[in-house]
CSV table of C-alpha atoms in Angstrom, one decimal:
chain,number,residue,atom,x,y,z
A,425,MET,CA,21.2,58.2,-79.5
A,426,GLU,CA,23.2,57.7,-82.7
A,427,GLN,CA,25.4,55.0,-84.1
A,428,ASP,CA,28.8,55.4,-85.7
A,429,ILE,CA,29.3,53.1,-88.7
A,430,ARG,CA,32.9,52.1,-89.8
A,431,PHE,CA,34.5,49.7,-92.3
A,432,CYS,CA,37.4,47.4,-92.1
A,433,THR,CA,38.8,44.7,-94.4
A,434,ALA,CA,39.1,40.9,-93.7
A,435,PRO,CA,42.2,39.0,-94.5
A,436,ASP,CA,40.7,37.7,-97.8
A,437,GLY,CA,39.8,41.3,-98.9
A,438,VAL,CA,36.1,41.3,-97.9
A,439,ASN,CA,34.9,44.7,-96.7
A,440,LEU,CA,33.0,44.5,-93.4
A,441,ALA,CA,30.7,47.1,-91.9
A,442,TYR,CA,30.4,47.5,-88.1
A,443,ALA,CA,28.7,50.1,-85.8
A,444,THR,CA,29.3,51.4,-82.3
A,445,SER,CA,26.7,53.1,-80.1
A,446,GLY,CA,26.5,54.2,-76.5
A,447,ASN,CA,29.2,54.7,-73.9
A,448,GLY,CA,30.8,52.5,-71.3
A,449,PRO,CA,32.6,49.2,-71.3
A,450,PRO,CA,32.3,47.3,-74.6
A,451,LEU,CA,29.8,44.6,-75.5
A,452,VAL,CA,30.2,42.8,-78.8
A,453,ARG,CA,27.1,41.4,-80.5
A,454,VAL,CA,27.9,38.8,-83.2
A,455,ALA,CA,25.8,39.1,-86.3
A,456,ASN,CA,23.2,36.5,-87.1
A,457,TRP,CA,21.9,35.2,-90.5
A,458,LEU,CA,21.0,38.6,-92.2
A,459,THR,CA,21.5,42.0,-90.8
A,460,HIS,CA,21.6,45.6,-92.0
A,461,LEU,CA,23.2,48.1,-89.6
A,462,ASP,CA,21.1,51.1,-90.8
A,463,LEU,CA,17.7,49.4,-91.3
A,464,ASP,CA,18.0,47.3,-88.1
A,465,TRP,CA,18.8,50.5,-86.1
A,466,GLN,CA,15.7,52.3,-87.3
A,467,GLY,CA,13.3,49.3,-87.6
A,468,PRO,CA,10.7,47.9,-85.2
A,469,ILE,CA,12.3,44.5,-84.7
A,470,TRP,CA,15.8,45.1,-83.4
A,471,SER,CA,15.9,48.7,-82.2
A,472,HIS,CA,14.8,48.0,-78.6
A,473,TRP,CA,17.7,45.5,-78.3
A,474,PHE,CA,20.3,48.1,-79.5
A,475,GLN,CA,18.9,51.0,-77.5
A,476,GLU,CA,18.9,48.9,-74.3
A,477,PHE,CA,22.4,47.5,-74.7
A,478,SER,CA,23.7,51.0,-75.6
A,479,ARG,CA,22.5,52.4,-72.3
A,480,ASP,CA,25.5,51.2,-70.2
A,481,HIS,CA,27.9,49.8,-72.8
A,482,THR,CA,29.6,50.7,-76.0
A,483,LEU,CA,27.7,48.3,-78.2
A,484,VAL,CA,29.6,46.9,-81.2
A,485,ARG,CA,27.7,45.1,-83.9
A,486,PHE,CA,28.3,44.3,-87.5
A,487,ASP,CA,26.9,43.0,-90.8
A,488,GLN,CA,28.0,39.5,-91.8
A,489,ARG,CA,29.9,39.1,-95.1
A,490,GLY,CA,27.3,38.7,-97.8
A,491,SER,CA,24.6,41.0,-96.2
A,492,GLY,CA,23.8,44.5,-95.1
A,493,LEU,CA,26.5,47.2,-95.6
A,494,SER,CA,29.3,44.6,-95.8
A,495,ASP,CA,30.3,43.2,-99.2
A,496,ARG,CA,27.4,41.4,-100.7
A,497,SER,CA,29.2,39.1,-103.2
A,498,VAL,CA,31.6,36.7,-101.3
A,499,GLU,CA,32.9,33.2,-101.8
A,500,GLU,CA,34.1,32.0,-98.4
A,501,LEU,CA,31.2,31.1,-96.1
A,502,ASN,CA,32.4,28.9,-93.3
A,503,ILE,CA,33.2,29.1,-89.6
A,504,GLU,CA,36.9,29.9,-90.2
A,505,ALA,CA,36.0,32.9,-92.4
A,506,TRP,CA,33.4,34.2,-89.9
A,507,VAL,CA,35.8,33.9,-86.9
A,508,LYS,CA,38.4,35.8,-88.9
A,509,ASP,CA,35.8,38.5,-89.7
A,510,LEU,CA,35.1,38.8,-86.0
A,511,GLU,CA,38.8,39.0,-85.2
A,512,THR,CA,39.2,41.8,-87.8
A,513,ILE,CA,36.4,43.8,-86.4
A,514,ILE,CA,37.5,43.5,-82.8
A,515,ASP,CA,41.0,44.5,-83.7
A,516,ASP,CA,39.8,47.5,-85.8
A,517,ALA,CA,37.6,48.6,-82.9
A,518,GLY,CA,40.6,48.4,-80.5
A,519,LEU,CA,38.9,46.0,-78.0
A,520,GLU,CA,40.9,44.0,-75.6
A,521,ARG,CA,38.5,42.2,-73.2
A,522,PHE,CA,34.7,42.2,-73.4
A,523,PRO,CA,31.5,40.2,-73.1
A,524,LEU,CA,30.4,38.5,-76.3
A,525,LEU,CA,26.7,38.1,-77.2
A,526,GLY,CA,25.8,35.7,-80.0
A,527,PHE,CA,22.4,35.4,-81.5
A,528,CYS,CA,21.3,32.3,-83.3
A,529,GLN,CA,24.0,31.4,-85.8
A,530,GLY,CA,26.1,34.2,-84.3
A,531,GLY,CA,26.2,32.2,-81.1
A,532,SER,CA,28.1,29.4,-82.8
A,533,ILE,CA,30.6,31.9,-84.2
A,534,ALA,CA,30.9,33.6,-80.8
A,535,LEU,CA,31.6,30.2,-79.3
A,536,ALA,CA,34.3,29.4,-81.8
A,537,TYR,CA,35.9,32.9,-81.3
A,538,ALA,CA,35.8,32.4,-77.5
A,539,ALA,CA,37.5,29.0,-77.8
A,540,ARG,CA,40.3,30.5,-79.9
A,541,HIS,CA,40.6,33.7,-77.7
A,542,PRO,CA,39.6,32.8,-74.1
A,543,GLU,CA,41.8,35.6,-72.7
A,544,ARG,CA,39.7,38.3,-74.5
A,545,VAL,CA,36.2,37.1,-73.7
A,546,SER,CA,35.1,37.9,-70.2
A,547,HIS,CA,31.5,36.5,-70.5
A,548,LEU,CA,29.8,34.5,-73.2
A,549,ILE,CA,26.1,35.0,-73.8
A,550,LEU,CA,24.3,32.8,-76.3
A,551,TYR,CA,20.7,33.4,-77.4
A,552,ASP,CA,18.6,30.8,-79.4
A,553,SER,CA,21.9,29.2,-80.6
A,554,TYR,CA,23.1,25.8,-81.5
A,555,CYS,CA,26.3,23.8,-81.9
A,556,ARG,CA,25.5,21.6,-85.0
A,557,GLY,CA,23.6,22.5,-88.1
A,558,ASN,CA,21.2,20.2,-90.0
A,559,LEU,CA,23.6,19.4,-92.8
A,560,VAL,CA,26.5,18.1,-90.8
A,561,GLU,CA,27.5,14.5,-90.7
A,562,GLY,CA,25.3,12.6,-88.3
A,563,ALA,CA,22.2,14.8,-88.8
A,564,SER,CA,19.0,12.9,-89.5
A,565,LEU,CA,17.6,12.5,-93.0
A,566,GLN,CA,14.6,14.6,-92.0
A,567,GLN,CA,16.8,17.4,-90.7
A,568,LYS,CA,18.7,17.4,-94.0
A,569,LYS,CA,15.6,17.4,-96.1
A,570,GLU,CA,14.1,20.4,-94.1
A,571,ALA,CA,17.3,22.4,-94.4
A,572,LYS,CA,17.6,21.8,-98.2
A,573,ALA,CA,13.9,22.5,-98.8
A,574,LEU,CA,14.1,25.9,-97.0
A,575,THR,CA,17.3,26.7,-98.9
A,576,GLU,CA,15.5,26.2,-102.2
A,577,MET,CA,12.5,28.2,-100.9
A,578,ILE,CA,14.7,31.1,-99.9
A,579,GLU,CA,16.4,31.2,-103.3
A,580,ALA,CA,13.1,31.1,-105.1
A,581,GLY,CA,11.1,33.6,-103.0
A,582,TRP,CA,13.3,35.8,-100.9
A,583,GLY,CA,12.1,39.4,-100.8
A,584,ARG,CA,9.6,38.9,-103.7
A,585,GLU,CA,7.1,41.7,-104.0
A,586,ASP,CA,4.6,39.9,-106.3
A,587,THR,CA,3.4,37.5,-103.6
A,588,ASP,CA,3.3,37.4,-99.9
A,589,ILE,CA,3.4,33.6,-99.6
A,590,PHE,CA,7.2,33.5,-99.0
A,591,ARG,CA,7.1,36.5,-96.7
A,592,ARG,CA,4.5,34.9,-94.5
A,593,ILE,CA,6.4,31.6,-94.3
A,594,PHE,CA,9.6,33.3,-93.2
A,595,ALA,CA,7.8,35.8,-90.9
A,596,ASP,CA,5.8,33.0,-89.2
A,597,LEU,CA,9.1,31.1,-88.6
A,598,LEU,CA,10.9,34.1,-87.1
A,599,MET,CA,8.0,35.9,-85.3
A,600,PRO,CA,4.7,34.1,-85.4
A,601,GLU,CA,3.2,36.5,-82.9
A,602,ALA,CA,4.3,39.7,-84.7
A,603,SER,CA,1.9,42.2,-86.2
A,604,GLU,CA,1.3,42.6,-89.9
A,605,LYS,CA,3.3,45.8,-89.9
A,606,LYS,CA,6.3,43.9,-88.5
A,607,HIS,CA,5.9,41.1,-91.0
A,608,LYS,CA,6.0,43.6,-93.8
A,609,TRP,CA,9.1,45.2,-92.4
A,610,LEU,CA,10.8,41.8,-92.3
A,611,ALA,CA,10.0,41.4,-96.0
A,612,GLU,CA,11.5,44.8,-96.7
A,613,LEU,CA,14.6,43.8,-94.7
A,614,GLN,CA,14.9,40.7,-96.7
A,615,ARG,CA,14.8,42.6,-100.0
A,616,GLN,CA,17.4,45.2,-98.9
A,617,THR,CA,19.8,43.0,-96.9
A,618,ALA,CA,20.9,40.3,-99.4
A,619,SER,CA,20.1,38.8,-102.7
A,620,SER,CA,18.1,35.6,-102.8
A,621,VAL,CA,21.1,33.7,-103.9
A,622,MET,CA,23.3,34.9,-101.1
A,623,ALA,CA,20.6,34.5,-98.5
A,624,ALA,CA,20.2,30.9,-99.6
A,625,LYS,CA,24.0,30.3,-99.5
A,626,LEU,CA,24.3,31.7,-96.0
A,627,TRP,CA,21.3,29.6,-94.8
A,628,GLU,CA,23.0,26.5,-96.2
A,629,ALA,CA,26.4,27.4,-94.8
A,630,TYR,CA,25.0,28.0,-91.3
A,631,HIS,CA,23.6,24.5,-91.4
A,632,ARG,CA,27.1,23.1,-91.9
A,633,ILE,CA,28.4,24.6,-88.7
A,634,ASP,CA,29.7,22.1,-86.1
A,635,VAL,CA,31.3,23.6,-82.9
A,636,GLU,CA,30.3,20.7,-80.6
A,637,ASP,CA,33.9,19.8,-79.8
A,638,LEU,CA,34.8,23.4,-79.2
A,639,ALA,CA,31.9,23.8,-76.8
A,640,LYS,CA,33.3,21.1,-74.5
A,641,GLN,CA,36.6,23.0,-74.3
A,642,LEU,CA,35.3,26.3,-73.1
A,643,ASP,CA,36.4,27.7,-69.8
A,644,ILE,CA,34.5,31.0,-69.8
A,645,PRO,CA,31.5,32.1,-67.8
A,646,THR,CA,28.6,31.3,-70.1
A,647,LEU,CA,24.9,32.2,-70.0
A,648,ILE,CA,22.5,30.5,-72.5
A,649,PHE,CA,19.0,31.6,-73.3
A,650,HIS,CA,16.4,29.8,-75.5
A,651,VAL,CA,12.8,30.5,-76.3
A,652,ARG,CA,10.7,27.5,-75.6
A,653,GLY,CA,8.5,27.9,-78.7
A,654,ASP,CA,11.3,28.9,-81.1
A,655,LYS,CA,10.5,27.5,-84.6
A,656,VAL,CA,13.8,28.4,-86.1
A,657,ILE,CA,16.2,26.8,-83.6
A,658,PRO,CA,14.4,24.1,-81.6
A,659,PHE,CA,14.5,24.4,-77.8
A,660,GLU,CA,16.3,21.1,-77.5
A,661,ALA,CA,19.3,22.5,-79.4
A,662,GLY,CA,19.7,25.1,-76.7
A,663,ARG,CA,19.6,22.5,-74.0
A,664,LYS,CA,22.1,20.4,-75.8
A,665,LEU,CA,24.4,23.4,-76.1
A,666,ALA,CA,24.2,24.1,-72.4
A,667,SER,CA,25.0,20.5,-71.6
A,668,LEU,CA,28.2,20.6,-73.5
A,669,ILE,CA,29.7,23.9,-72.1
A,670,PRO,CA,31.2,23.3,-68.7
A,671,ASP,CA,29.3,25.2,-65.9
A,672,ALA,CA,27.1,27.0,-68.4
A,673,ARG,CA,23.8,28.4,-67.0
A,674,PHE,CA,20.7,27.7,-69.0
A,675,VAL,CA,17.7,30.1,-68.9
A,676,PRO,CA,14.5,29.1,-70.7
A,677,LEU,CA,12.4,32.0,-72.0
A,678,GLU,CA,8.6,31.8,-72.5
A,679,GLY,CA,7.3,32.7,-75.9
A,680,GLU,CA,7.3,31.7,-79.6
A,681,ASN,CA,9.1,34.6,-81.2
A,682,HIS,CA,12.7,33.9,-82.3
A,683,ILE,CA,13.4,37.6,-81.7
A,684,ILE,CA,11.9,38.8,-78.4
A,685,MET,CA,9.7,41.9,-78.6
A,686,SER,CA,9.9,44.7,-76.0
A,687,HIS,CA,6.3,44.1,-74.8
A,688,GLU,CA,6.9,40.4,-74.0
A,689,PRO,CA,7.5,39.4,-70.4
A,690,ALA,CA,10.5,37.4,-71.5
A,691,TRP,CA,12.2,40.6,-72.6
A,692,GLY,CA,12.4,42.0,-69.1
A,693,ARG,CA,13.8,38.7,-67.7
A,694,PHE,CA,16.4,38.5,-70.6
A,695,LEU,CA,17.7,42.0,-69.8
A,696,ALA,CA,17.8,41.5,-66.1
A,697,GLU,CA,19.7,38.2,-66.4
A,698,VAL,CA,22.2,39.6,-68.9
A,699,ARG,CA,22.9,42.7,-66.8
A,700,SER,CA,23.3,40.7,-63.6
A,701,PHE,CA,25.6,38.3,-65.5
A,702,ILE,CA,28.0,40.9,-66.8
A,703,GLY,CA,27.6,43.3,-63.9
A,704,SER,CA,25.9,46.3,-65.6
A,705,SER,CA,23.2,48.5,-64.1
A,706,GLY,CA,20.9,49.4,-67.0
A,707,THR,CA,21.2,53.1,-66.4
A,708,GLN,CA,23.9,55.3,-68.0
A,709,THR,CA,24.2,57.6,-65.0
A,710,GLU,CA,25.3,54.7,-62.7
A,711,VAL,CA,28.1,53.6,-64.9
A,712,GLU,CA,29.6,57.0,-65.4
A,713,ASP,CA,32.1,58.5,-63.0
A,714,PRO,CA,30.8,62.0,-62.1
A,715,GLN,CA,34.4,63.0,-61.3
A,716,GLU,CA,35.7,61.9,-64.7
A,717,PRO,CA,36.4,64.9,-67.0
A,718,PHE,CA,35.5,63.0,-70.1
A,719,PRO,CA,32.7,60.5,-69.2
A,720,GLU,CA,32.0,59.8,-72.9
A,721,LEU,CA,35.4,57.9,-73.0
A,722,THR,CA,35.9,54.3,-72.0
A,723,PRO,CA,38.4,53.6,-69.2
A,724,ARG,CA,41.0,52.5,-71.8
A,725,GLU,CA,40.4,55.6,-73.9
A,726,CYS,CA,41.0,57.7,-70.8
A,727,GLU,CA,44.3,55.9,-70.2
A,728,VAL,CA,45.4,56.5,-73.8
A,729,LEU,CA,44.3,60.2,-73.6
A,730,ASP,CA,46.3,60.6,-70.4
A,731,LEU,CA,49.4,59.3,-72.1
A,732,ILE,CA,48.8,61.4,-75.2
A,733,ALA,CA,48.6,64.5,-73.0
A,734,GLN,CA,51.9,63.5,-71.4
A,735,GLY,CA,53.5,63.7,-74.8
A,736,LEU,CA,54.0,60.0,-75.5
A,737,LYS,CA,54.0,58.8,-79.1
A,738,ASN,CA,51.9,55.9,-80.3
A,739,GLU,CA,54.7,53.3,-80.1
A,740,GLU,CA,55.5,54.5,-76.5
A,741,ILE,CA,51.8,54.2,-75.5
A,742,ALA,CA,51.7,50.7,-77.0
A,743,ASP,CA,54.7,49.6,-75.0
A,744,ARG,CA,53.2,51.2,-71.8
A,745,LEU,CA,49.8,49.5,-72.2
A,746,PHE,CA,51.0,46.2,-73.7
A,747,ILE,CA,48.9,46.7,-76.9
A,748,SER,CA,49.8,47.1,-80.6
A,749,PRO,CA,50.4,50.5,-82.2
A,750,LYS,CA,47.5,49.8,-84.5
A,751,THR,CA,45.2,49.4,-81.5
A,752,VAL,CA,46.5,52.7,-80.2
A,753,ARG,CA,45.7,54.4,-83.5
A,754,ASN,CA,42.2,53.0,-83.4
A,755,HIS,CA,41.8,54.4,-79.8
A,756,ASN,CA,43.1,57.8,-81.1
A,757,THR,CA,40.5,57.9,-83.8
A,758,ARG,CA,37.6,57.2,-81.4
A,759,ILE,CA,38.9,59.7,-78.8
A,760,PHE,CA,39.2,62.5,-81.4
A,761,SER,CA,35.7,61.7,-82.6
A,762,LYS,CA,34.2,61.7,-79.2
A,763,LEU,CA,36.0,64.9,-78.1
A,764,ARG,CA,35.2,66.6,-81.4
A,765,VAL,CA,38.8,67.5,-82.2
A,766,ASP,CA,40.7,67.1,-85.4
A,767,SER,CA,44.3,66.6,-84.3
A,768,ARG,CA,46.5,65.3,-81.6
A,769,GLY,CA,47.5,68.8,-80.6
A,770,GLN,CA,43.9,69.8,-80.0
A,771,ALA,CA,43.3,66.7,-77.9
A,772,ILE,CA,46.4,67.5,-75.8
A,773,VAL,CA,45.2,71.1,-75.2
A,774,LEU,CA,41.7,69.9,-74.3
A,775,ALA,CA,43.0,67.2,-72.0
A,776,ARG,CA,45.5,69.5,-70.2
A,777,GLU,CA,42.8,72.1,-69.6
A,778,ALA,CA,40.8,69.4,-67.8
A,779,GLY,CA,43.8,68.4,-65.7
A,780,VAL,CA,44.6,65.2,-67.6
A,781,GLY,CA,48.1,64.3,-68.5
A,782,LYS,CA,49.9,65.4,-65.3
A,783,GLU,CA,52.4,62.8,-64.2
């Protein structure tokens, strides 16, 4: 399986990298603290997540501003900027309605996006997330001291190769049960994903998140997971979040790793719960229609291709489907890529040969 990496530009000019993989209905995974689309895809920590969720969905994921393949040097680091980034990526990907999966800090961003766009989010899935950081008004003095101490530690030792002290501290926080090989990979990820200064700024900014009031306003099916022994985001933060969102379902997961590994019993339960919640099967063959001439296309892409084959222009397709012309153009780009054609004319010929486009 391969991923397709693309770029788009946020309203303030920041370049954002996002990737799509798999086929089927969309599933959007909101980025957490530090990610790298290419390294994460190949590495031993996240690859099982992406492979599984690409089985029966078109998985969309991205690098947050300040890290990975997105612009590394940025000024705006706050909930408003992160939500606008998510809006930009979703618009560029041509998505209309989809489940939203938020991991850790990404859960707070997903929640804020869902509160702003409830008509677009079909299901909200939050994993090891929280609603208030440790530097917001009302946090205890101890919470603020811990957040500031780790911020200074990150800036001083992030990704250093001359000592493994900092690497072990961060690795033990994220994945205390991981092997030495995985710990070394985390250190390399640190080094290549963001500078120590930006990593520290992001860490501090995430601790200033406060979406508690937004959580109370949600009216979206919500499923919340939290690992009991998580050292990054305390278990109580997950329970608090679940208590705020109306009718949210809370699922405790056994373990200590912030990021579940494929061999852990909690991984199987997590997958089963998510698939049951959003109605997916876990096998690609069961979500494809054997009678569909282009099973690699999503249902919406099939609709667009049908109208293209009928000879409609982008503006006419937009009017017919109640979407913007820009969204139509984004669909066209993905359709041409999946069908391996270079032009509208080639797509029309291929579609008509398959019986698509007949009124």
